[in-house]
mmCIF file of C-alpha atoms and ligand atoms in Angstrom:
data_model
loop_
_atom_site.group_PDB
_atom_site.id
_atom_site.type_symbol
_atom_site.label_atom_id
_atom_site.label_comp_id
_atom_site.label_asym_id
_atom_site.label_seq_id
_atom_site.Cartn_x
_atom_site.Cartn_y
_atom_site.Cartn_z
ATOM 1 C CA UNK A 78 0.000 0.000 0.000
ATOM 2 C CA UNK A 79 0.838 3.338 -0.522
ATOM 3 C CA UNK A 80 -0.034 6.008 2.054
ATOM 4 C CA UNK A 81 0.601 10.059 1.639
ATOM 5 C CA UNK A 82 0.252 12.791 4.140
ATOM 6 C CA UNK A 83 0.216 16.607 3.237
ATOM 7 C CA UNK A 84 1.085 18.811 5.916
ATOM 8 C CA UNK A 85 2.342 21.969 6.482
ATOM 9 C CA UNK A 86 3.870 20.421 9.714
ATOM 10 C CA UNK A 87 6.086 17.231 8.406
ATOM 11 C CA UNK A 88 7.511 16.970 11.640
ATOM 12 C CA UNK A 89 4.526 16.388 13.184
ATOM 13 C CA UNK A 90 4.356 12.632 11.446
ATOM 14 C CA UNK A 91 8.039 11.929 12.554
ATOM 15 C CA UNK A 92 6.168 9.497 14.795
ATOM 16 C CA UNK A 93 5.422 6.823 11.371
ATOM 17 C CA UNK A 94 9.395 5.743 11.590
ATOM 18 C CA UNK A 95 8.641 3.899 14.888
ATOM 19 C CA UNK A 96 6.881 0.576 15.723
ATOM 20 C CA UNK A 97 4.831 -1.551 13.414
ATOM 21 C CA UNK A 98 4.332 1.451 10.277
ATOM 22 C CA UNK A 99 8.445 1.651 10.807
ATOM 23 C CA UNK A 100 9.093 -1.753 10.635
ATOM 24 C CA UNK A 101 6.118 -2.014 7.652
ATOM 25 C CA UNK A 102 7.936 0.831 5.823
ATOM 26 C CA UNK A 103 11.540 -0.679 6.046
ATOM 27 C CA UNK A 104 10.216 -3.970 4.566
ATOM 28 C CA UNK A 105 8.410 -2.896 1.765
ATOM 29 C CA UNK A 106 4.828 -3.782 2.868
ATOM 30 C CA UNK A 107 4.037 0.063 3.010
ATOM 31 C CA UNK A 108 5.156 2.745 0.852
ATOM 32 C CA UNK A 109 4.950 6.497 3.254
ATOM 33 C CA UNK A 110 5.585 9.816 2.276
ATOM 34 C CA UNK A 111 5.168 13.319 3.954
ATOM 35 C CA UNK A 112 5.204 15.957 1.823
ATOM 36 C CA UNK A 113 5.312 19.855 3.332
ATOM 37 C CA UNK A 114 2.470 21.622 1.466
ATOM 38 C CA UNK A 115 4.544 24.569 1.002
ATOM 39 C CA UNK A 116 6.176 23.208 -1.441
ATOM 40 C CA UNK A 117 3.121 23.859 -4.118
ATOM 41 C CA UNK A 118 2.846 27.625 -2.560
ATOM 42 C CA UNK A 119 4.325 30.185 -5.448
ATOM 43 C CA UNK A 120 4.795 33.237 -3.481
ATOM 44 C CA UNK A 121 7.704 34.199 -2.080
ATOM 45 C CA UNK A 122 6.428 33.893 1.626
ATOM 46 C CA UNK A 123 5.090 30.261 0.681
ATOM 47 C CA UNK A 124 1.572 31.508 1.593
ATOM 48 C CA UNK A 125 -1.325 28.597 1.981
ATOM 49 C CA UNK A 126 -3.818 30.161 3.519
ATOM 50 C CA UNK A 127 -6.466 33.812 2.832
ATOM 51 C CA UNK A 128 -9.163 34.776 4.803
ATOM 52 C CA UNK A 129 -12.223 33.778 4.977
ATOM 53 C CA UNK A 130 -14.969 34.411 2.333
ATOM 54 C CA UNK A 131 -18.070 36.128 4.065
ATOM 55 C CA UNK A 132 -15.564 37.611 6.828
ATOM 56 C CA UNK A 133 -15.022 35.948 10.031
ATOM 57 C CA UNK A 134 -12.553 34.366 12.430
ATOM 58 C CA UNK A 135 -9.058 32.936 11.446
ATOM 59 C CA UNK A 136 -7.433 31.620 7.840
ATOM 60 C CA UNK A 137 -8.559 28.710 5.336
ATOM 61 C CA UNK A 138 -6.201 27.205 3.294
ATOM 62 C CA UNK A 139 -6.179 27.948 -0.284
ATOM 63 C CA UNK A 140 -7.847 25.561 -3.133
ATOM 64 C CA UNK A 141 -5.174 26.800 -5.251
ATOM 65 C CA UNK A 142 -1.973 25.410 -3.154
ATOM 66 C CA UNK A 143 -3.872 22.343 -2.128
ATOM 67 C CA UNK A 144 -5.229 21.698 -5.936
ATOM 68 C CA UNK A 145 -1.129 21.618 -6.956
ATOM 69 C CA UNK A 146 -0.547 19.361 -4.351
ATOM 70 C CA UNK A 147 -3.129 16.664 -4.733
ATOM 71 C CA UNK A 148 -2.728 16.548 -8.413
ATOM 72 C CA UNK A 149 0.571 15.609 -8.118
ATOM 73 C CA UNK A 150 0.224 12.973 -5.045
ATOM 74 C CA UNK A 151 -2.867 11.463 -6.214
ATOM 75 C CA UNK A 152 -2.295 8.147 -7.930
ATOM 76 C CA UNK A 153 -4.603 6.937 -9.795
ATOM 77 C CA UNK A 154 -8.649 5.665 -9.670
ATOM 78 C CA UNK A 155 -7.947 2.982 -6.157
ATOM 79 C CA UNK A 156 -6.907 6.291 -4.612
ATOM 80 C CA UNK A 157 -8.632 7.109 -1.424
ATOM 81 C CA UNK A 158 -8.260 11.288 -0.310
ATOM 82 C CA UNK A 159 -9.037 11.495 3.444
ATOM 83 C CA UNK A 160 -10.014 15.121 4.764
ATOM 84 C CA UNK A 161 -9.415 14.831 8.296
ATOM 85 C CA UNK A 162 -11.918 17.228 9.913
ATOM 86 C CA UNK A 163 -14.121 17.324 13.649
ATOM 87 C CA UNK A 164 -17.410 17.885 11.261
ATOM 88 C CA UNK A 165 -17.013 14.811 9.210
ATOM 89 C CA UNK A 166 -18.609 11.215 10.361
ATOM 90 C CA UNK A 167 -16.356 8.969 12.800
ATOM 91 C CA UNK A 168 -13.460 7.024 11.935
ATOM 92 C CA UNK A 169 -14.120 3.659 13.025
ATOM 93 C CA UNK A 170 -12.816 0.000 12.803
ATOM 94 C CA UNK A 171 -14.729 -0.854 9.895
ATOM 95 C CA UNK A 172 -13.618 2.225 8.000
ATOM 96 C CA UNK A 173 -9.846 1.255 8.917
ATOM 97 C CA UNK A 174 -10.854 -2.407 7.361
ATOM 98 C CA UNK A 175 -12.378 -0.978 4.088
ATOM 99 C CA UNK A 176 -9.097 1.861 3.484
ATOM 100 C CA UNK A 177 -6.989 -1.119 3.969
ATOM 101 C CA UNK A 178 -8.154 -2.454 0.305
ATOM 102 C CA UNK A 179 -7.285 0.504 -1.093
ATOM 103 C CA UNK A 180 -4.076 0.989 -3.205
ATOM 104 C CA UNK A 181 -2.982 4.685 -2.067
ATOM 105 C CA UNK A 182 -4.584 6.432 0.991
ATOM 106 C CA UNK A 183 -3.780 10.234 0.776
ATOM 107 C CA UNK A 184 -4.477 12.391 3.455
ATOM 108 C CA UNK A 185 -4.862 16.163 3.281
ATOM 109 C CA UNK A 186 -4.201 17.794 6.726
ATOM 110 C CA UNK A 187 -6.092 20.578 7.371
ATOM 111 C CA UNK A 188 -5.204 23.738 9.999
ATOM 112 C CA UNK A 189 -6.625 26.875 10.662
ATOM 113 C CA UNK A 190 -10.108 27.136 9.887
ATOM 114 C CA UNK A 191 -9.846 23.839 7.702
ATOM 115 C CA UNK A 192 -9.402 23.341 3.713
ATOM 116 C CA UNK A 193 -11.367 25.412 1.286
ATOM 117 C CA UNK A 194 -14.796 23.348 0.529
ATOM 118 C CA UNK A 195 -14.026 23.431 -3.547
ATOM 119 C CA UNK A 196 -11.154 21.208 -2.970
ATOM 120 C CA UNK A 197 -13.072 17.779 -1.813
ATOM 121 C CA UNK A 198 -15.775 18.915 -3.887
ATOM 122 C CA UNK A 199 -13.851 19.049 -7.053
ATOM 123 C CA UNK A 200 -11.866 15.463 -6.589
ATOM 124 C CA UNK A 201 -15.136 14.019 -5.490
ATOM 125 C CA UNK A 202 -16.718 15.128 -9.012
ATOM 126 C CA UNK A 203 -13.321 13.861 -10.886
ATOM 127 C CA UNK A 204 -13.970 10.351 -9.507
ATOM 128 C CA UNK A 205 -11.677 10.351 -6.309
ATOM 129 C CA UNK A 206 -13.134 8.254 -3.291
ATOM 130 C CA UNK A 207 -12.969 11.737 -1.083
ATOM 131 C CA UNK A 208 -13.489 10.697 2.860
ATOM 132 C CA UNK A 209 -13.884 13.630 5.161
ATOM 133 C CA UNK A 210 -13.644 12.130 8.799
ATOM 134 C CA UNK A 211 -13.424 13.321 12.095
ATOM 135 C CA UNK A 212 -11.629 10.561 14.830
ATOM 136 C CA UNK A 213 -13.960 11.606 17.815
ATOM 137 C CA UNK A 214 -15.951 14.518 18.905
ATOM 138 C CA UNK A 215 -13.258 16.476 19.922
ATOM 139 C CA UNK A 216 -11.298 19.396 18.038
ATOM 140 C CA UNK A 217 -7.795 19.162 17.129
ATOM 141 C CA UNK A 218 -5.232 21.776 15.893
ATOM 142 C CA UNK A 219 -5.102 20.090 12.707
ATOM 143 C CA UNK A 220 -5.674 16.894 10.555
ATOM 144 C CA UNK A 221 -2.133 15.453 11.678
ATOM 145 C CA UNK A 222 -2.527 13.699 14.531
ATOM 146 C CA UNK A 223 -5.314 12.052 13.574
ATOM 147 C CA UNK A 224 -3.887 10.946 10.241
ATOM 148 C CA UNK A 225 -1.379 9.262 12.858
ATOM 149 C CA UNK A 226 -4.652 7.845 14.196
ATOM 150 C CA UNK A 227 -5.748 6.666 11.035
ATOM 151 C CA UNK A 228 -2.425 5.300 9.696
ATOM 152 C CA UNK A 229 -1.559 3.190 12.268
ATOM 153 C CA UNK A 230 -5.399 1.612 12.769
ATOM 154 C CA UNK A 231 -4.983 0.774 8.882
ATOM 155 C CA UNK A 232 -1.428 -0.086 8.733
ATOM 156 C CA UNK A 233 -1.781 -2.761 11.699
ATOM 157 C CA UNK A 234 -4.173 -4.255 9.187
ATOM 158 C CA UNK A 235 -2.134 -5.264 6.335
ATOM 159 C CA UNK A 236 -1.427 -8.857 5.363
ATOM 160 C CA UNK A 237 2.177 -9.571 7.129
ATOM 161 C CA UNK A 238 2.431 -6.248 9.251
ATOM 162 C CA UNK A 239 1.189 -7.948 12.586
ATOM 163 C CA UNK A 240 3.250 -10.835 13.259
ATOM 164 C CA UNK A 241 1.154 -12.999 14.673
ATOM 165 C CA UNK A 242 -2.575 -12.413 12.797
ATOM 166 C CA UNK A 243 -4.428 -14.439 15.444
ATOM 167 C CA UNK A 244 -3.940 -11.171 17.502
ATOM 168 C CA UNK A 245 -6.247 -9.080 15.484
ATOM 169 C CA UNK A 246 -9.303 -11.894 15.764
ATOM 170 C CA UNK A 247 -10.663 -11.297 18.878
ATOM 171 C CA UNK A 248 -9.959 -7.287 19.610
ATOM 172 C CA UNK A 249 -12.098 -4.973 20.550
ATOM 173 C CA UNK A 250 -14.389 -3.136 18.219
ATOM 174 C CA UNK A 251 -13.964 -6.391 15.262
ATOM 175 C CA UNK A 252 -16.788 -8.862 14.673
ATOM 176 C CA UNK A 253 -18.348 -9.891 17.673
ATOM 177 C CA UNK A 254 -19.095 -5.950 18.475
ATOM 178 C CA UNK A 255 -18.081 -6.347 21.776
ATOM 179 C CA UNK A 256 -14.711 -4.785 24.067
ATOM 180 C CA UNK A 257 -11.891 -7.059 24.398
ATOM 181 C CA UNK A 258 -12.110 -9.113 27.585
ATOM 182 C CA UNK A 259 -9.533 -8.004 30.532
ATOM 183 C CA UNK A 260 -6.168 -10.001 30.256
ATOM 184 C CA UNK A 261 -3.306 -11.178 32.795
ATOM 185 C CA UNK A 262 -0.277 -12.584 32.625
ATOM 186 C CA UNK A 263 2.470 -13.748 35.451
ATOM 187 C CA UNK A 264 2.957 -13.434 38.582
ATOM 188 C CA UNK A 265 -0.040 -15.041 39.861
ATOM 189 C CA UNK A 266 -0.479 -13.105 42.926
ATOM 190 C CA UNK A 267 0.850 -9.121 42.244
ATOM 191 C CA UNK A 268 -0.135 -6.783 45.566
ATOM 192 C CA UNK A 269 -2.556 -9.367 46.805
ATOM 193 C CA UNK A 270 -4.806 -9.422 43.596
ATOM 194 C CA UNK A 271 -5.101 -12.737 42.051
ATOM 195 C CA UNK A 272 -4.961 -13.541 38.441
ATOM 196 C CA UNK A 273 -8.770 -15.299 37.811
ATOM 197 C CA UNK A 274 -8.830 -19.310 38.654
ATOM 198 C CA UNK A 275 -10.359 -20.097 35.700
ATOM 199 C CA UNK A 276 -7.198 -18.687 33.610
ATOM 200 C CA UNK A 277 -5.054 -21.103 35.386
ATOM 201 C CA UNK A 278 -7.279 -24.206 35.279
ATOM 202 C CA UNK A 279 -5.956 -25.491 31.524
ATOM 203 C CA UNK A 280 -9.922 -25.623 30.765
ATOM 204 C CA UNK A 281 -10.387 -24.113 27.292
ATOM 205 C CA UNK A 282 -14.156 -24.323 27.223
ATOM 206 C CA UNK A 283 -14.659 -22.664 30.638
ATOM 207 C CA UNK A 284 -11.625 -20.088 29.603
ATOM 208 C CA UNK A 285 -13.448 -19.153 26.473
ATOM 209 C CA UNK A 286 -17.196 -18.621 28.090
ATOM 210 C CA UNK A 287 -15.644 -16.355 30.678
ATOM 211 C CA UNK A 288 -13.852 -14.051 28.126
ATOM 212 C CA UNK A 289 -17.043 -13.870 26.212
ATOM 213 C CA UNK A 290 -18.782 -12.933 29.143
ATOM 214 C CA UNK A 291 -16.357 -10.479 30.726
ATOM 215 C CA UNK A 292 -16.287 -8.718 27.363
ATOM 216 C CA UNK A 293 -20.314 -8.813 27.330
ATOM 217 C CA UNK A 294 -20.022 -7.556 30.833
ATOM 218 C CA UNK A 295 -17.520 -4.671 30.124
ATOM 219 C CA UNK A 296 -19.356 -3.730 26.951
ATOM 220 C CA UNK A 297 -22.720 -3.201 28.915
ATOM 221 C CA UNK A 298 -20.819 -1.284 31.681
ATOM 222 C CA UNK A 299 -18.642 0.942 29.397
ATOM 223 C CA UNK A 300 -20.107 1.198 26.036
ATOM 224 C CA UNK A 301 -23.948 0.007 26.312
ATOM 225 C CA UNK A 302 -24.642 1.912 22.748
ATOM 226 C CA UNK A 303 -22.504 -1.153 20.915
ATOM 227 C CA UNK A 304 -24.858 -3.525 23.254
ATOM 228 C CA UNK A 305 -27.887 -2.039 22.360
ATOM 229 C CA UNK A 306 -25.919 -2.046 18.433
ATOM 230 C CA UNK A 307 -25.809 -6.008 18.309
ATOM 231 C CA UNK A 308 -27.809 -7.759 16.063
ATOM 232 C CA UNK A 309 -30.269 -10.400 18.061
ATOM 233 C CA UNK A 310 -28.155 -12.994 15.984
ATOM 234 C CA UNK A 311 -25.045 -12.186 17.612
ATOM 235 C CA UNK A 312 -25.739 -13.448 21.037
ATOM 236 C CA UNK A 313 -26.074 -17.564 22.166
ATOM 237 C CA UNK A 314 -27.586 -18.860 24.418
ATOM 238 C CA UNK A 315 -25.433 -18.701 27.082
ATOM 239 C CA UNK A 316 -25.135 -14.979 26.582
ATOM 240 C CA UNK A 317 -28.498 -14.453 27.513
ATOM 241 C CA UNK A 318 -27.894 -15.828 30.536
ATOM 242 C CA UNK A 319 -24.972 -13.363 31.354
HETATM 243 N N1 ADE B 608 -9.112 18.138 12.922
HETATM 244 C C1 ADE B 608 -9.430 18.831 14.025
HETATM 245 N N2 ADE B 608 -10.144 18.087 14.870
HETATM 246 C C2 ADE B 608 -10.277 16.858 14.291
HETATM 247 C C3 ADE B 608 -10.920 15.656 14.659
HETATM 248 N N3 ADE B 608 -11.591 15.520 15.810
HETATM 249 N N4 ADE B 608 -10.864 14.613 13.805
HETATM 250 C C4 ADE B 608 -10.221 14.730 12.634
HETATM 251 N N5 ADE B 608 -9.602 15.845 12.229
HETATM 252 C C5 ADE B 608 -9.624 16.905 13.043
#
């Protein structure tokens, strides 16, 4: 896969040489560039930003700057162009799932008073897959961090980036809909709290019916809207029990 970011901050994704998207980059599983937008500015202060049409509080990038800069760094038709903004819909698992298909993921970070509105509009009408997504309710200074958020929730998802695959079965927010049951590991005993007897007792049966109902437990108590979210189907009939 091939991922972009567009920034005016290129410092700010410094953060994509570490870990898994490191290690994914140095083997060839992921292709990453950061580009500075300033770059496509022509002026001799690099300018990227006016003020607002209709008057108003603080700067919005210019369609101009941002137009040069997508043309160039947008591949091709499998090309998805992510807007990170706090008034789009929520990034979630399943959109992480679906961007992972995609051939080139660009995303166009936003600052100031965000990106001017002809810009998604006019790669949306050329035939770009245009995505304009917030990662919570919550405003940020810019898109950046959360196209940190975004890149590492897809990256972990590529064939041969997570070592062992069996890790991403049974996380929280995949199939079942449900929060990941509480783990433990050695010692046994740590400041007089016990590790759960049913861990230790070798039974795989029992093992897996308490995980699945310590994660239908936690879900009710944390996060009862992706309860009330399961489909009927979902539950057996043991869960009803719980
Ligand atoms: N830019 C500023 N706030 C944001 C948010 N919550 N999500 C995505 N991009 C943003």
């Amino acid at each position: 896969m091939r991922i972009d970011v567009v920034t005016i901050f290129p410092e700010y994704l410094a953060a994509l040489d570490l870990s898994l998207v490191g290690k994914a980059r140095t083997s060839g599983l992921l292709d990453l560039q950061v580009h500075d937008l300033r770059t496509w500015a022509t002026d001799r202060h690099r300018t990227v930003d006016d003020t607002p049409a209709g008057g108003g509080a603080g700067m919005v990038m210019r369609p101009d700057v941002w137009g040069a800069a997508l043309d160039e760094v947008i591949q091709g038709p499998g090309t998805v162009l992510v807007v990170p903004t706090p008034s789009g819909p929520t990034f979630t698992q399943e959109t992480a799932h679906a961007w992972a298909e995609a051939d080139q993921l660009v995303f166009a970070c936003g600052r100031y008073e965000g990106i001017d509105a002809r810009v998604a509009e006019h790669y949306r009408a050329a035939g770009v897959q245009v995505r304009e997504v917030s990662i919570g309710d919550y405003v940020l200074n810019g898109g950046e961090v959360a196209a940190l958020v975004m890149t590492e929730a897809v990256v972990r998802l590529l064939p041969g980036v997570i070592g062992n695959p069996a890790s991403l079965v049974e996380e929280s927010h995949g199939e079942a809909g449900l929060l990941e049951y509480p783990v433990f590991t050695r010692p046994v005993t740590w400041r007089e709290l016990d590790v759960p007897d049913v861990l230790m007792s070798g039974h795989h049966g029992k093992i897996a019916r308490w995980r699945r109902d310590q994660a239908l437990a936690r879900t009710a108590a944390r996060r009862p809207d992706l309860v009330a979210a399961l489909e009927p189907t979902a539950l057996d009939k043991d869960d009803r029990a719980t």
